[in-house]
Short mmCIF file of C-alpha atoms and ligand atoms in Angstrom, two decimals:
data_model
loop_
_atom_site.label_atom_id
_atom_site.label_comp_id
_atom_site.label_asym_id
_atom_site.label_seq_id
_atom_site.Cartn_x
_atom_site.Cartn_y
_atom_site.Cartn_z
CA UNK A 1 5.87 31.91 -9.38
CA UNK A 2 5.24 29.78 -12.14
CA UNK A 3 1.61 30.10 -13.01
CA UNK A 4 -0.65 28.75 -15.94
CA UNK A 5 -3.79 30.31 -17.87
CA UNK A 6 -7.10 28.96 -17.05
CA UNK A 7 -9.54 29.00 -19.38
CA UNK A 8 -13.36 29.18 -18.83
CA UNK A 9 -15.49 26.87 -20.47
CA UNK A 10 -13.42 24.88 -22.73
CA UNK A 11 -14.82 23.63 -25.94
CA UNK A 12 -13.52 19.79 -26.06
CA UNK A 13 -15.24 18.76 -29.25
CA UNK A 14 -12.06 19.50 -31.38
CA UNK A 15 -9.94 17.84 -28.39
CA UNK A 16 -11.49 14.32 -28.93
CA UNK A 17 -11.22 12.14 -32.13
CA UNK A 18 -14.66 10.74 -31.82
CA UNK A 19 -15.98 14.30 -32.33
CA UNK A 20 -18.33 14.39 -29.44
CA UNK A 21 -19.63 17.64 -28.37
CA UNK A 22 -17.61 18.30 -25.16
CA UNK A 23 -17.09 20.66 -22.94
CA UNK A 24 -14.94 21.57 -19.29
CA UNK A 25 -16.02 24.11 -16.70
CA UNK A 26 -12.18 25.19 -16.68
CA UNK A 27 -8.90 24.41 -18.97
CA UNK A 28 -5.54 24.87 -19.31
CA UNK A 29 -3.01 24.05 -21.98
CA UNK A 30 0.19 22.74 -20.04
CA UNK A 31 3.62 23.88 -21.88
CA UNK A 32 5.74 22.97 -18.72
CA UNK A 33 6.00 20.49 -15.87
CA UNK A 34 6.00 23.73 -13.59
CA UNK A 35 2.45 24.55 -15.00
CA UNK A 36 1.49 21.13 -14.36
CA UNK A 37 2.39 21.29 -10.69
CA UNK A 38 0.42 24.85 -10.39
CA UNK A 39 -2.69 23.28 -12.11
CA UNK A 40 -2.74 20.61 -9.55
CA UNK A 41 -2.22 23.00 -6.77
CA UNK A 42 -4.73 25.33 -8.34
CA UNK A 43 -7.57 22.11 -8.55
CA UNK A 44 -6.58 20.92 -5.09
CA UNK A 45 -7.13 24.57 -3.38
CA UNK A 46 -10.59 24.87 -5.12
CA UNK A 47 -11.38 21.22 -4.78
CA UNK A 48 -11.62 20.35 -8.45
CA UNK A 49 -11.53 16.92 -9.84
CA UNK A 50 -8.97 16.97 -13.09
CA UNK A 51 -8.95 15.18 -16.29
CA UNK A 52 -5.65 15.07 -18.59
CA UNK A 53 -5.59 14.86 -22.38
CA UNK A 54 -3.31 14.27 -25.16
CA UNK A 55 -4.53 14.04 -28.50
CA UNK A 56 -8.21 12.50 -27.29
CA UNK A 57 -7.83 9.60 -29.46
CA UNK A 58 -8.55 7.07 -26.90
CA UNK A 59 -11.27 9.05 -24.49
CA UNK A 60 -15.09 8.97 -24.67
CA UNK A 61 -15.82 12.49 -23.16
CA UNK A 62 -19.31 13.34 -21.13
CA UNK A 63 -20.92 16.17 -22.76
CA UNK A 64 -20.05 18.55 -19.72
CA UNK A 65 -16.98 17.68 -17.18
CA UNK A 66 -17.40 19.85 -13.70
CA UNK A 67 -13.65 20.25 -13.48
CA UNK A 68 -10.33 21.22 -15.01
CA UNK A 69 -8.99 19.76 -18.06
CA UNK A 70 -5.50 19.70 -18.73
CA UNK A 71 -4.20 19.47 -22.55
CA UNK A 72 -0.83 18.30 -22.62
CA UNK A 73 1.49 20.42 -24.59
CA UNK A 74 5.12 20.33 -23.35
CA UNK A 75 7.34 19.97 -26.40
CA UNK A 76 10.89 18.84 -27.02
CA UNK A 77 12.72 15.99 -28.60
CA UNK A 78 16.37 14.86 -28.31
CA UNK A 79 19.08 12.32 -28.69
CA UNK A 80 20.37 11.81 -25.00
CA UNK A 81 23.35 9.62 -26.10
CA UNK A 82 24.31 5.71 -26.54
CA UNK A 83 23.70 3.53 -23.87
CA UNK A 84 25.50 -0.08 -24.60
CA UNK A 85 23.68 -1.37 -27.89
CA UNK A 86 20.81 1.64 -27.80
CA UNK A 87 20.43 5.18 -28.89
CA UNK A 88 18.20 6.76 -25.96
CA UNK A 89 15.96 9.54 -27.36
CA UNK A 90 13.36 11.58 -25.07
CA UNK A 91 10.37 13.30 -26.17
CA UNK A 92 8.18 15.44 -24.03
CA UNK A 93 4.78 14.06 -23.43
CA UNK A 94 3.09 17.05 -25.63
CA UNK A 95 4.56 16.11 -28.88
CA UNK A 96 2.80 14.46 -31.51
CA UNK A 97 3.28 10.72 -31.50
CA UNK A 98 3.81 10.03 -35.42
CA UNK A 99 5.77 13.09 -36.10
CA UNK A 100 8.01 11.96 -33.24
CA UNK A 101 8.17 8.73 -35.37
CA UNK A 102 9.00 10.56 -38.42
CA UNK A 103 11.73 12.74 -36.81
CA UNK A 104 13.48 9.71 -35.26
CA UNK A 105 13.90 8.23 -38.81
CA UNK A 106 15.31 11.83 -40.14
CA UNK A 107 17.81 11.84 -37.66
CA UNK A 108 18.74 7.63 -38.66
CA UNK A 109 17.55 6.50 -35.51
CA UNK A 110 15.04 3.63 -36.51
CA UNK A 111 13.21 1.23 -34.37
CA UNK A 112 9.72 3.03 -34.15
CA UNK A 113 8.43 2.80 -37.57
CA UNK A 114 6.03 -0.01 -37.10
CA UNK A 115 4.08 2.26 -34.58
CA UNK A 116 3.90 4.89 -36.89
CA UNK A 117 0.49 6.84 -37.53
CA UNK A 118 -0.65 6.32 -34.31
CA UNK A 119 -2.94 9.12 -33.43
CA UNK A 120 -2.24 10.95 -30.12
CA UNK A 121 0.88 12.14 -28.12
CA UNK A 122 4.33 10.73 -26.93
CA UNK A 123 2.89 11.45 -23.12
CA UNK A 124 -0.30 8.93 -23.64
CA UNK A 125 2.07 6.28 -25.43
CA UNK A 126 2.97 4.47 -22.21
CA UNK A 127 -0.51 4.67 -20.89
CA UNK A 128 -1.93 1.70 -22.87
CA UNK A 129 1.45 0.55 -24.14
CA UNK A 130 0.46 1.15 -27.73
CA UNK A 131 1.26 -1.60 -29.96
CA UNK A 132 0.72 -2.21 -33.78
CA UNK A 133 2.35 -4.46 -36.41
CA UNK A 134 4.32 -6.78 -34.05
CA UNK A 135 5.85 -4.12 -31.74
CA UNK A 136 4.87 -2.49 -28.65
CA UNK A 137 5.87 0.68 -26.94
CA UNK A 138 7.65 -1.36 -24.10
CA UNK A 139 9.88 -3.02 -26.74
CA UNK A 140 11.48 0.07 -27.31
CA UNK A 141 11.01 1.78 -23.95
CA UNK A 142 13.72 3.16 -21.56
CA UNK A 143 12.34 5.14 -18.73
CA UNK A 144 9.86 7.95 -18.32
CA UNK A 145 9.31 11.07 -15.98
CA UNK A 146 5.82 11.37 -14.48
CA UNK A 147 4.35 13.77 -12.09
CA UNK A 148 3.14 12.14 -8.76
CA UNK A 149 -0.47 13.81 -8.06
CA UNK A 150 -0.21 12.48 -4.46
CA UNK A 151 3.72 13.57 -3.99
CA UNK A 152 3.43 16.43 -5.61
CA UNK A 153 6.90 15.67 -6.97
CA UNK A 154 8.50 14.49 -10.44
CA UNK A 155 9.58 10.75 -10.39
CA UNK A 156 11.30 8.72 -12.83
CA UNK A 157 9.86 4.84 -14.14
CA UNK A 158 11.71 2.05 -15.29
CA UNK A 159 10.21 -0.41 -17.56
CA UNK A 160 9.32 -2.61 -14.71
CA UNK A 161 7.77 0.15 -12.70
CA UNK A 162 5.68 1.01 -15.36
CA UNK A 163 3.82 -2.82 -15.45
CA UNK A 164 3.59 -3.11 -18.90
CA UNK A 165 1.23 -5.61 -20.54
CA UNK A 166 -1.11 -6.07 -23.69
CA UNK A 167 -2.56 -2.37 -23.81
CA UNK A 168 -1.84 -2.01 -20.10
CA UNK A 169 0.54 -0.05 -17.32
CA UNK A 170 0.41 1.28 -13.92
CA UNK A 171 -0.90 4.45 -15.42
CA UNK A 172 -3.72 3.00 -16.95
CA UNK A 173 -4.00 0.81 -13.55
CA UNK A 174 -3.93 4.10 -11.32
CA UNK A 175 -5.61 6.45 -13.21
CA UNK A 176 -4.77 9.65 -12.89
CA UNK A 177 -2.00 9.51 -10.04
CA UNK A 178 0.69 9.89 -12.49
CA UNK A 179 1.06 12.59 -15.36
CA UNK A 180 3.60 11.47 -17.67
CA UNK A 181 5.90 14.77 -18.56
CA UNK A 182 8.51 13.01 -20.82
CA UNK A 183 9.48 9.19 -22.15
CA UNK A 184 12.79 8.00 -22.96
CA UNK A 185 13.06 5.51 -25.41
CA UNK A 186 15.74 2.88 -26.33
CA UNK A 187 16.30 2.40 -30.26
CA UNK A 188 18.58 -0.66 -31.34
CA UNK A 189 22.11 0.69 -32.55
CA UNK A 190 21.82 -2.39 -35.02
CA UNK A 191 18.99 -2.23 -36.41
CA UNK A 192 16.72 -5.09 -37.77
CA UNK A 193 13.36 -4.68 -39.66
CA UNK A 194 10.26 -6.44 -37.71
CA UNK A 195 8.03 -8.19 -40.62
CA UNK A 196 6.54 -10.86 -38.97
CA UNK A 197 2.92 -9.38 -39.26
CA UNK A 198 0.49 -10.05 -41.97
CA UNK A 199 1.02 -6.97 -44.78
CA UNK A 200 4.60 -6.64 -43.52
CA UNK A 201 5.88 -10.30 -43.97
CA UNK A 202 5.81 -9.78 -47.61
CA UNK A 203 8.60 -6.99 -47.88
CA UNK A 204 11.95 -8.40 -48.21
CA UNK A 205 14.24 -7.96 -45.12
CA UNK A 206 16.62 -5.91 -46.20
CA UNK A 207 14.06 -2.95 -46.56
CA UNK A 208 14.76 0.36 -45.02
CA UNK A 209 13.43 1.61 -41.88
CA UNK A 210 11.43 4.13 -44.17
CA UNK A 211 10.30 1.52 -46.53
CA UNK A 212 8.75 -0.28 -43.24
CA UNK A 213 6.81 2.97 -42.22
CA UNK A 214 5.60 3.84 -45.69
CA UNK A 215 4.13 0.17 -45.82
CA UNK A 216 2.93 0.32 -42.12
CA UNK A 217 1.28 3.74 -43.00
CA UNK A 218 -0.33 2.31 -46.11
CA UNK A 219 -1.68 -0.51 -44.27
CA UNK A 220 -3.41 1.52 -41.85
CA UNK A 221 -4.75 3.91 -44.34
CA UNK A 222 -6.45 1.07 -46.08
CA UNK A 223 -7.93 -0.44 -42.98
CA UNK A 224 -8.69 2.32 -40.25
CA UNK A 225 -11.04 4.76 -41.15
CA UNK A 226 -9.35 8.07 -40.65
CA UNK A 227 -10.52 10.24 -37.71
CA UNK A 228 -10.17 13.58 -39.63
CA UNK A 229 -13.08 12.28 -41.94
CA UNK A 230 -15.34 10.24 -39.28
CA UNK A 231 -14.97 10.35 -35.83
CA UNK A 232 -13.39 6.92 -34.29
CA UNK A 233 -11.01 6.18 -31.13
CA UNK A 234 -9.53 3.24 -33.23
CA UNK A 235 -10.13 -0.38 -31.98
CA UNK A 236 -12.95 0.06 -29.52
CA UNK A 237 -12.46 -3.35 -27.67
CA UNK A 238 -9.38 -5.01 -26.63
CA UNK A 239 -8.48 -8.50 -28.29
CA UNK A 240 -9.70 -10.88 -25.68
CA UNK A 241 -6.95 -13.07 -24.19
CA UNK A 242 -8.69 -16.50 -23.53
CA UNK A 243 -7.23 -19.77 -21.77
CA UNK A 244 -6.54 -23.09 -24.39
CA UNK A 245 -9.73 -24.87 -22.86
CA UNK A 246 -11.77 -21.73 -23.90
CA UNK A 247 -10.10 -21.34 -26.97
CA UNK A 248 -10.65 -25.14 -27.78
CA UNK A 249 -14.44 -24.61 -27.35
CA UNK A 250 -14.49 -21.44 -29.97
CA UNK A 251 -12.63 -23.53 -32.24
CA UNK A 252 -14.59 -26.43 -32.04
CA UNK A 253 -17.81 -24.78 -33.25
CA UNK A 254 -15.93 -21.92 -35.48
CA UNK A 255 -12.45 -23.80 -37.09
CA UNK A 256 -11.60 -20.58 -38.98
CA UNK A 257 -11.72 -18.21 -35.96
CA UNK A 258 -8.06 -16.60 -35.63
CA UNK A 259 -6.01 -17.21 -32.76
CA UNK A 260 -2.72 -15.86 -31.58
CA UNK A 261 -0.73 -18.24 -28.98
CA UNK A 262 0.97 -16.00 -26.32
CA UNK A 263 4.07 -17.00 -24.74
CA UNK A 264 2.31 -18.00 -21.55
CA UNK A 265 0.23 -20.56 -23.18
CA UNK A 266 -3.12 -18.41 -23.20
CA UNK A 267 -4.66 -17.42 -26.87
CA UNK A 268 -5.43 -13.87 -28.24
CA UNK A 269 -8.58 -14.18 -30.42
CA UNK A 270 -9.59 -11.23 -32.83
CA UNK A 271 -12.70 -9.26 -31.26
CA UNK A 272 -13.20 -7.60 -34.81
CA UNK A 273 -13.92 -11.26 -36.05
CA UNK A 274 -16.21 -12.15 -33.03
CA UNK A 275 -18.03 -8.88 -33.60
CA UNK A 276 -18.46 -9.52 -37.32
CA UNK A 277 -19.54 -13.19 -36.91
CA UNK A 278 -22.40 -11.84 -34.90
CA UNK A 279 -23.46 -9.89 -37.90
CA UNK A 280 -22.61 -6.68 -36.29
CA UNK A 281 -20.55 -4.61 -39.00
CA UNK A 282 -22.17 -1.61 -39.78
CA UNK A 283 -25.08 -1.86 -36.80
CA UNK A 284 -26.04 1.34 -35.59
CA UNK A 285 -27.54 2.99 -32.50
CA UNK A 286 -28.61 6.61 -33.56
CA UNK A 287 -25.34 8.25 -34.80
CA UNK A 288 -23.35 5.90 -33.83
CA UNK A 289 -22.13 2.82 -35.63
CA UNK A 290 -20.21 -0.26 -35.89
CA UNK A 291 -17.76 0.78 -39.08
CA UNK A 292 -18.56 -1.05 -42.46
CA UNK A 293 -14.80 -1.30 -42.91
CA UNK A 294 -13.37 -2.62 -39.53
CA UNK A 295 -15.87 -4.40 -36.95
CA UNK A 296 -13.60 -3.30 -34.19
CA UNK A 297 -14.03 0.39 -34.85
CA UNK A 298 -17.33 2.60 -33.74
CA UNK A 299 -17.69 5.72 -35.99
CA UNK A 300 -19.65 8.98 -35.22
CA UNK A 301 -21.80 9.22 -38.37
CA UNK A 302 -22.35 13.07 -37.25
CA UNK A 303 -23.88 14.37 -34.16
CA UNK A 304 -23.40 10.89 -31.97
CA UNK A 305 -23.57 11.04 -28.30
CA UNK A 306 -21.87 9.18 -25.36
CA UNK A 307 -25.15 7.46 -24.52
CA UNK A 308 -25.21 6.09 -28.08
CA UNK A 309 -21.88 4.55 -27.79
CA UNK A 310 -22.43 3.12 -24.29
CA UNK A 311 -25.80 1.63 -25.86
CA UNK A 312 -23.90 0.26 -28.92
CA UNK A 313 -20.95 -0.85 -27.01
CA UNK A 314 -23.53 -2.55 -24.21
CA UNK A 315 -25.32 -4.43 -27.36
CA UNK A 316 -22.08 -5.41 -28.73
CA UNK A 317 -20.70 -7.00 -25.49
CA UNK A 318 -24.13 -8.83 -25.21
CA UNK A 319 -24.33 -10.39 -28.34
CA UNK A 320 -20.51 -11.56 -28.62
CA UNK A 321 -21.09 -13.11 -24.92
CA UNK A 322 -24.34 -14.65 -25.89
CA UNK A 323 -22.94 -16.33 -28.90
CA UNK A 324 -19.32 -17.01 -27.95
CA UNK A 325 -19.56 -16.92 -24.00
CA UNK A 326 -16.53 -14.02 -24.09
CA UNK A 327 -16.56 -11.13 -22.73
CA UNK A 328 -15.18 -7.85 -24.37
CA UNK A 329 -13.54 -4.89 -22.45
CA UNK A 330 -13.76 -1.43 -23.94
CA UNK A 331 -10.17 0.23 -24.99
CA UNK A 332 -10.99 3.72 -24.55
CA UNK A 333 -11.27 5.67 -21.19
CA UNK A 334 -14.69 7.13 -20.31
CA UNK A 335 -14.71 10.77 -18.91
C1 FAD B 1 -7.62 5.78 -35.84
C2 FAD B 1 -6.98 5.36 -34.73
C3 FAD B 1 -5.98 4.47 -34.55
C4 FAD B 1 -5.62 3.78 -33.60
N1 FAD B 1 -4.41 2.88 -33.74
C5 FAD B 1 -3.93 2.51 -32.25
C6 FAD B 1 -3.00 1.31 -32.56
O1 FAD B 1 -2.62 0.69 -33.59
N2 FAD B 1 -2.19 0.76 -31.48
C7 FAD B 1 -2.84 1.58 -30.14
O2 FAD B 1 -2.15 1.19 -28.96
N3 FAD B 1 -3.52 2.63 -30.02
C8 FAD B 1 -4.35 2.99 -31.25
N4 FAD B 1 -5.00 3.98 -31.00
C9 FAD B 1 -5.42 4.26 -29.91
C10 FAD B 1 -4.94 5.67 -29.70
O3 FAD B 1 -4.28 6.43 -30.38
C11 FAD B 1 -3.62 5.50 -28.37
O4 FAD B 1 -3.97 4.72 -27.25
C12 FAD B 1 -2.64 6.92 -28.06
O5 FAD B 1 -1.92 6.58 -27.26
C13 FAD B 1 -3.64 7.86 -27.33
O6 FAD B 1 -2.97 8.99 -27.17
P1 FAD B 1 -3.36 10.46 -26.81
O7 FAD B 1 -3.03 11.50 -26.63
O8 FAD B 1 -4.63 10.65 -28.06
O9 FAD B 1 -4.47 9.79 -25.47
P2 FAD B 1 -5.79 10.43 -24.86
O10 FAD B 1 -6.63 9.94 -25.40
O11 FAD B 1 -5.73 12.14 -24.91
O12 FAD B 1 -6.01 10.08 -23.45
C14 FAD B 1 -6.14 8.64 -23.04
C15 FAD B 1 -5.81 8.35 -21.89
O13 FAD B 1 -4.66 8.81 -21.30
C16 FAD B 1 -4.34 9.69 -20.45
N5 FAD B 1 -3.11 10.51 -20.80
C17 FAD B 1 -2.94 11.30 -22.01
N6 FAD B 1 -1.76 11.92 -21.86
C18 FAD B 1 -1.46 11.89 -20.82
C19 FAD B 1 -0.15 11.74 -19.90
N7 FAD B 1 0.38 12.85 -20.39
N8 FAD B 1 0.06 11.27 -18.70
C20 FAD B 1 -0.65 10.28 -17.87
N9 FAD B 1 -1.79 10.16 -18.66
C21 FAD B 1 -2.43 10.63 -20.02
C22 FAD B 1 -5.64 10.25 -20.42
O14 FAD B 1 -5.88 10.88 -19.14
C23 FAD B 1 -6.60 8.95 -20.83
O15 FAD B 1 -7.01 8.25 -19.93
C24 FAD B 1 -5.99 4.56 -32.50
C25 FAD B 1 -6.54 5.51 -32.09
C26 FAD B 1 -7.39 5.95 -33.39
C27 FAD B 1 -8.08 7.21 -33.40
#
């Protein structure tokens, strides 16, 4: 019988990039799908709630979780083969996302370079359909395998079944139901760079995949605070997507407001711009604050608490709503 190692009072302070002091009554490091099944069997037998963590870069943790926390550490990455116009590559859930991107380029399998340096794991990448610099995971997705915590079986998801949308998927819509164990990517055999994003559009179109990745890394490092130096979870709010009518109202009063038309006629606004216009860049609530480099990022100045994050996020939402009539939605998952 496959079993797994149970850790009592697992300290999660180093397992979340906001650097919140946190612990879980029980924890386990999961290195195989069989261990995952065994851990869920144990939790069910003992009536324990379960949380799953990858790199902890998109979560706001409670100081104490009275349940079982599973840290996903299933490893492995391989080229499966060619399927029509794509190279199919598979990576296990516990692989570090950026290391996987580098590995694809080392193996002459370009296509993910615009998503370089996003923190976290491969297994979490479909959860909010990670995206950056003109590319989303959904654009390079083939299929994935997940453990269904209701049926206790491994199942396969196509792209349509994942219901990907902007920072959304079935895994975010039904939290806790499916635990991703591996992801397959479809990387174009005939690669062409995606350079239509500000900062990349100055590169000549004949740039190599590695040159694109290096530029993405340089841009990210110049804009976003490094969680190793100051705790954060990247963008704290989704960019609001509004109707053309709402956008017209915002634009009438603010002609310079950045706006990105979407294929369905809606308009994506910049949450960071809205927050900055409210004078909240650098604002603080105790030891937690709005980054003075990027208004969309909340940072931990040291010893910050979840209560301070909640208070600051509520203040930002209320201020933006009062000024623009637009509601902001938090991006990280609150556990
Ligand atoms: C500095 C910084 C920059 C960032 N930039 C970007 C960016 O450009 N674009 C972007 O999209 N995101 C960005 N993020 C957010 C974050 O990196 C991504 O959301 C990432 O995919 C989270 O991965 P993780 O392993 O850390 O997930 P965690 O934070 O551990 O978990 C996030 C959620 O996913 C669930 N989860 C984790 N693993 C699994 C699994 N195997 N199966 C099912 N559910 C799972 C968790 O239960 C939780 O609900 C950034 C974060 C930081 C700190």
